PDB file of C-alpha atoms in Angstrom:
ATOM      1  CA  MET A  10       6.584 -23.474 -22.934  1.00  0.00           C
ATOM      2  CA  GLU A  11       2.596 -23.418 -23.128  1.00  0.00           C
ATOM      3  CA  ASN A  12       2.729 -25.746 -20.143  1.00  0.00           C
ATOM      4  CA  ALA A  13       4.753 -23.212 -18.350  1.00  0.00           C
ATOM      5  CA  TYR A  14       2.890 -20.230 -19.547  1.00  0.00           C
ATOM      6  CA  ALA A  15      -0.461 -21.736 -18.060  1.00  0.00           C
ATOM      7  CA  THR A  16       0.934 -22.100 -15.063  1.00  0.00           C
ATOM      8  CA  ILE A  17       2.565 -18.817 -14.323  1.00  0.00           C
ATOM      9  CA  ASN A  18      -0.431 -17.041 -15.357  1.00  0.00           C
ATOM     10  CA  ASN A  19      -2.789 -19.306 -12.979  1.00  0.00           C
ATOM     11  CA  ILE A  20      -0.183 -18.628 -10.220  1.00  0.00           C
ATOM     12  CA  LEU A  21      -0.218 -14.881 -10.753  1.00  0.00           C
ATOM     13  CA  VAL A  22      -3.922 -14.491 -11.045  1.00  0.00           C
ATOM     14  CA  ASN A  23      -4.632 -16.691  -8.107  1.00  0.00           C
ATOM     15  CA  LEU A  24      -1.890 -14.910  -6.074  1.00  0.00           C
ATOM     16  CA  ILE A  25      -3.043 -11.406  -7.024  1.00  0.00           C
ATOM     17  CA  ASN A  26      -6.826 -12.147  -6.226  1.00  0.00           C
ATOM     18  CA  GLU A  27      -5.641 -13.731  -2.634  1.00  0.00           C
ATOM     19  CA  ILE A  28      -2.853 -11.415  -1.274  1.00  0.00           C
ATOM     20  CA  TRP A  29      -6.064  -8.951  -2.038  1.00  0.00           C
ATOM     21  CA  GLU A  30      -8.398 -10.688  -0.118  1.00  0.00           C
ATOM     22  CA  LEU A  31      -6.147 -12.250   2.554  1.00  0.00           C
ATOM     23  CA  GLU A  32      -4.433  -8.486   3.237  1.00  0.00           C
ATOM     24  CA  GLU A  33      -7.878  -7.440   4.261  1.00  0.00           C
ATOM     25  CA  LYS A  34      -8.647  -9.986   6.361  1.00  0.00           C
ATOM     26  CA  ALA A  35      -5.059  -9.577   8.205  1.00  0.00           C
ATOM     27  CA  ILE A  36      -5.361  -6.452   8.236  1.00  0.00           C
ATOM     28  CA  ILE A  37      -8.685  -4.927   9.169  1.00  0.00           C
ATOM     29  CA  THR A  38      -9.149  -6.517  12.790  1.00  0.00           C
ATOM     30  CA  GLU A  39     -11.431  -5.287  15.102  1.00  0.00           C
ATOM     31  CA  GLU A  40      -9.674  -2.561  16.388  1.00  0.00           C
ATOM     32  CA  PHE A  41      -9.472  -1.277  13.133  1.00  0.00           C
ATOM     33  CA  LYS A  42     -12.643  -2.340  11.408  1.00  0.00           C
ATOM     34  CA  ASP A  43     -13.277   0.942  10.762  1.00  0.00           C
ATOM     35  CA  LEU A  44     -10.633   1.334   7.899  1.00  0.00           C
ATOM     36  CA  THR A  45     -10.905  -0.309   4.479  1.00  0.00           C
ATOM     37  CA  ASN A  46      -8.143  -1.810   2.679  1.00  0.00           C
ATOM     38  CA  ASN A  47      -7.411   1.169   0.525  1.00  0.00           C
ATOM     39  CA  ASP A  48      -7.697   3.700   3.950  1.00  0.00           C
ATOM     40  CA  MET A  49      -4.551   0.995   5.054  1.00  0.00           C
ATOM     41  CA  HIS A  50      -2.617   1.766   1.802  1.00  0.00           C
ATOM     42  CA  VAL A  51      -3.721   5.629   2.436  1.00  0.00           C
ATOM     43  CA  ILE A  52      -1.869   4.952   5.768  1.00  0.00           C
ATOM     44  CA  GLU A  53       1.182   3.276   4.598  1.00  0.00           C
ATOM     45  CA  ALA A  54       1.494   6.135   1.511  1.00  0.00           C
ATOM     46  CA  ILE A  55       1.506   8.619   4.480  1.00  0.00           C
ATOM     47  CA  GLY A  56       4.166   7.067   5.896  1.00  0.00           C
ATOM     48  CA  LEU A  57       5.644   7.805   9.464  1.00  0.00           C
ATOM     49  CA  GLY A  58       7.390  11.133  10.558  1.00  0.00           C
ATOM     50  CA  ASP A  59       6.225  14.762  10.423  1.00  0.00           C
ATOM     51  CA  GLY A  60       4.108  14.735   7.363  1.00  0.00           C
ATOM     52  CA  ASN A  61       3.833  14.919   3.752  1.00  0.00           C
ATOM     53  CA  ASN A  62       1.895  16.989   1.412  1.00  0.00           C
ATOM     54  CA  MET A  63      -1.183  16.179  -0.641  1.00  0.00           C
ATOM     55  CA  SER A  64       0.472  15.656  -3.659  1.00  0.00           C
ATOM     56  CA  SER A  65       3.290  14.037  -2.922  1.00  0.00           C
ATOM     57  CA  ILE A  66       1.050  11.103  -1.246  1.00  0.00           C
ATOM     58  CA  ALA A  67      -1.047  11.497  -4.260  1.00  0.00           C
ATOM     59  CA  LYS A  68       1.606  10.696  -6.548  1.00  0.00           C
ATOM     60  CA  LYS A  69       2.660   7.785  -4.449  1.00  0.00           C
ATOM     61  CA  LEU A  70      -1.007   6.386  -4.821  1.00  0.00           C
ATOM     62  CA  ASN A  71      -0.958   7.259  -8.754  1.00  0.00           C
ATOM     63  CA  ILE A  72      -4.355   8.818  -7.757  1.00  0.00           C
ATOM     64  CA  THR A  73      -5.213  12.591  -8.046  1.00  0.00           C
ATOM     65  CA  VAL A  74      -4.956  14.915  -5.167  1.00  0.00           C
ATOM     66  CA  GLY A  75      -9.251  15.302  -5.309  1.00  0.00           C
ATOM     67  CA  SER A  76      -9.259  11.682  -4.844  1.00  0.00           C
ATOM     68  CA  LEU A  77      -7.150  11.381  -2.083  1.00  0.00           C
ATOM     69  CA  THR A  78      -9.010  14.732  -0.467  1.00  0.00           C
ATOM     70  CA  THR A  79     -12.213  12.359  -0.230  1.00  0.00           C
ATOM     71  CA  ALA A  80     -10.144   9.792   1.552  1.00  0.00           C
ATOM     72  CA  MET A  81      -8.002  11.611   4.055  1.00  0.00           C
ATOM     73  CA  ASN A  82     -11.592  13.558   4.922  1.00  0.00           C
ATOM     74  CA  SER A  83     -12.424   9.876   6.206  1.00  0.00           C
ATOM     75  CA  LEU A  84      -9.321   9.448   8.045  1.00  0.00           C
ATOM     76  CA  VAL A  85      -9.280  12.663   9.560  1.00  0.00           C
ATOM     77  CA  ASN A  86     -13.045  12.026  10.661  1.00  0.00           C
ATOM     78  CA  LYS A  87     -11.728   8.654  12.122  1.00  0.00           C
ATOM     79  CA  LYS A  88      -9.091  10.335  13.882  1.00  0.00           C
ATOM     80  CA  TYR A  89      -6.267   8.146  12.145  1.00  0.00           C
ATOM     81  CA  VAL A  90      -4.917  11.659   9.940  1.00  0.00           C
ATOM     82  CA  GLU A  91      -4.403  15.022  10.521  1.00  0.00           C
ATOM     83  CA  ARG A  92      -4.148  18.003   8.380  1.00  0.00           C
ATOM     84  CA  ARG A  93      -2.394  21.513   8.808  1.00  0.00           C
ATOM     85  CA  ARG A  94      -1.379  23.919   6.423  1.00  0.00           C
ATOM     86  CA  SER A  95       1.818  25.204   5.525  1.00  0.00           C
ATOM     87  CA  GLU A  96       3.067  28.279   7.301  1.00  0.00           C
ATOM     88  CA  GLU A  97       4.729  29.528   3.851  1.00  0.00           C
ATOM     89  CA  ASP A  98       2.191  28.950   1.631  1.00  0.00           C
ATOM     90  CA  ARG A  99      -1.153  28.615   2.771  1.00  0.00           C
ATOM     91  CA  ARG A 100      -2.505  26.295  -0.421  1.00  0.00           C
ATOM     92  CA  VAL A 101      -0.609  23.727   0.488  1.00  0.00           C
ATOM     93  CA  VAL A 102      -2.094  20.798   3.353  1.00  0.00           C
ATOM     94  CA  PHE A 103       0.273  18.488   5.061  1.00  0.00           C
ATOM     95  CA  VAL A 104      -1.382  15.393   6.473  1.00  0.00           C
ATOM     96  CA  LYS A 105       0.407  13.328   9.315  1.00  0.00           C
ATOM     97  CA  LEU A 106      -0.564  10.113  11.129  1.00  0.00           C
ATOM     98  CA  THR A 107      -1.761  10.308  14.521  1.00  0.00           C
ATOM     99  CA  ASP A 108      -0.963   8.168  17.432  1.00  0.00           C
ATOM    100  CA  ARG A 109      -4.141   6.037  16.105  1.00  0.00           C
ATOM    101  CA  GLY A 110      -2.369   6.444  12.683  1.00  0.00           C
ATOM    102  CA  VAL A 111       0.812   4.948  13.461  1.00  0.00           C
ATOM    103  CA  LYS A 112      -0.787   2.335  15.111  1.00  0.00           C
ATOM    104  CA  ALA A 113      -2.527   1.142  12.056  1.00  0.00           C
ATOM    105  CA  TYR A 114       0.382   1.897  10.198  1.00  0.00           C
ATOM    106  CA  ARG A 115       2.409  -0.615  12.263  1.00  0.00           C
ATOM    107  CA  HIS A 116      -0.287  -3.313  12.279  1.00  0.00           C
ATOM    108  CA  HIS A 117       0.190  -3.192   8.301  1.00  0.00           C
ATOM    109  CA  GLU A 118       3.586  -3.005   8.018  1.00  0.00           C
ATOM    110  CA  ASP A 119       4.053  -6.176  10.764  1.00  0.00           C
ATOM    111  CA  TYR A 120       1.183  -8.124   8.108  1.00  0.00           C
ATOM    112  CA  HIS A 121       3.839  -6.990   5.044  1.00  0.00           C
ATOM    113  CA  ARG A 122       6.742  -8.538   7.436  1.00  0.00           C
ATOM    114  CA  GLN A 123       5.368 -11.737   7.801  1.00  0.00           C
ATOM    115  CA  MET A 124       4.251 -12.047   4.449  1.00  0.00           C
ATOM    116  CA  THR A 125       7.791 -11.491   3.075  1.00  0.00           C
ATOM    117  CA  ARG A 126       9.268 -13.537   6.034  1.00  0.00           C
ATOM    118  CA  ALA A 127       7.534 -16.490   4.902  1.00  0.00           C
ATOM    119  CA  ILE A 128       8.904 -16.448   1.202  1.00  0.00           C
ATOM    120  CA  LEU A 129      12.383 -15.749   2.009  1.00  0.00           C
ATOM    121  CA  ASP A 130      12.409 -18.246   5.157  1.00  0.00           C
ATOM    122  CA  LYS A 131      11.778 -21.031   1.982  1.00  0.00           C
ATOM    123  CA  LEU A 132      14.324 -19.567  -0.156  1.00  0.00           C
ATOM    124  CA  ASP A 133      18.145 -20.299  -0.115  1.00  0.00           C
ATOM    125  CA  GLU A 134      20.687 -17.594  -0.494  1.00  0.00           C
ATOM    126  CA  ALA A 135      20.723 -18.556  -4.765  1.00  0.00           C
ATOM    127  CA  GLU A 136      17.412 -18.453  -4.932  1.00  0.00           C
ATOM    128  CA  ILE A 137      16.492 -15.122  -3.584  1.00  0.00           C
ATOM    129  CA  PRO A 138      17.914 -13.126  -6.778  1.00  0.00           C
ATOM    130  CA  VAL A 139      16.090 -15.140  -9.260  1.00  0.00           C
ATOM    131  CA  LEU A 140      13.158 -13.907  -7.018  1.00  0.00           C
ATOM    132  CA  VAL A 141      13.977 -10.314  -7.100  1.00  0.00           C
ATOM    133  CA  LYS A 142      14.212 -10.539 -10.623  1.00  0.00           C
ATOM    134  CA  THR A 143      11.196 -12.446 -11.003  1.00  0.00           C
ATOM    135  CA  LEU A 144       9.491  -9.388  -9.226  1.00  0.00           C
ATOM    136  CA  ASP A 145      11.271  -6.519 -11.000  1.00  0.00           C
ATOM    137  CA  ALA A 146       9.831  -7.941 -14.156  1.00  0.00           C
ATOM    138  CA  LEU A 147       6.863  -7.964 -12.951  1.00  0.00           C
ATOM    139  CA  SER A 148       6.644  -4.684 -11.314  1.00  0.00           C
ATOM    140  CA  GLU A 149       8.104  -3.114 -14.670  1.00  0.00           C
ATOM    141  CA  PHE A 150       5.071  -4.505 -16.471  1.00  0.00           C
ATOM    142  CA  PHE A 151       2.252  -3.162 -14.313  1.00  0.00           C
ATOM    143  CA  THR A 152       4.318   0.220 -14.520  1.00  0.00           C
ATOM    144  CA  GLY A 153       4.483   0.027 -18.215  1.00  0.00           C
ATOM    145  CA  TYR A 154       0.831  -1.120 -18.721  1.00  0.00           C
ATOM    146  CA  SER A 155      -0.258   2.062 -16.424  1.00  0.00           C
ATOM    147  CA  LYS A 156       1.730   4.128 -18.238  1.00  0.00           C
ATOM    148  CA  ASN A 157       0.404   3.522 -21.307  1.00  0.00           C
ATOM    149  CA  ARG A 158      -3.071   2.861 -20.511  1.00  0.00           C
ATOM    150  CA  SER A 159      -3.155   6.439 -19.397  1.00  0.00           C
ATOM    151  CA  GLN A 160      -2.011   8.146 -22.448  1.00  0.00           C
TER     152      GLN A 160
END
């Protein structure tokens, strides 16, 4: 059991670091060199469609609206995002990806698709539920850890 613990711990630590580093290298290409990894995750949280309000995006990212505003100002200046105020309540600001932002979103989405496909291609049907259960447990840990730290 101790050997399994050490092996799993080592894999998790290395995997998290590698994912962060490799994702940055994969998604921040010449075309998107003006974006950071954080910018790309804000773009992902905005998503496609008619737009979301700042509060819902900040909640998805688990950050304050003030922090999101700073990131959003940069993305608006870089022409990845556009803002508009609600007609019903002028305090509410909606953000939407521009065509350039949609292109960045699709690029990031493609990277994630390739990563997921590379894993699924190595597994047989019986192994997939075990992986899902394992990843769910990891996600629950991160969610619980984050909530406990903020209390």
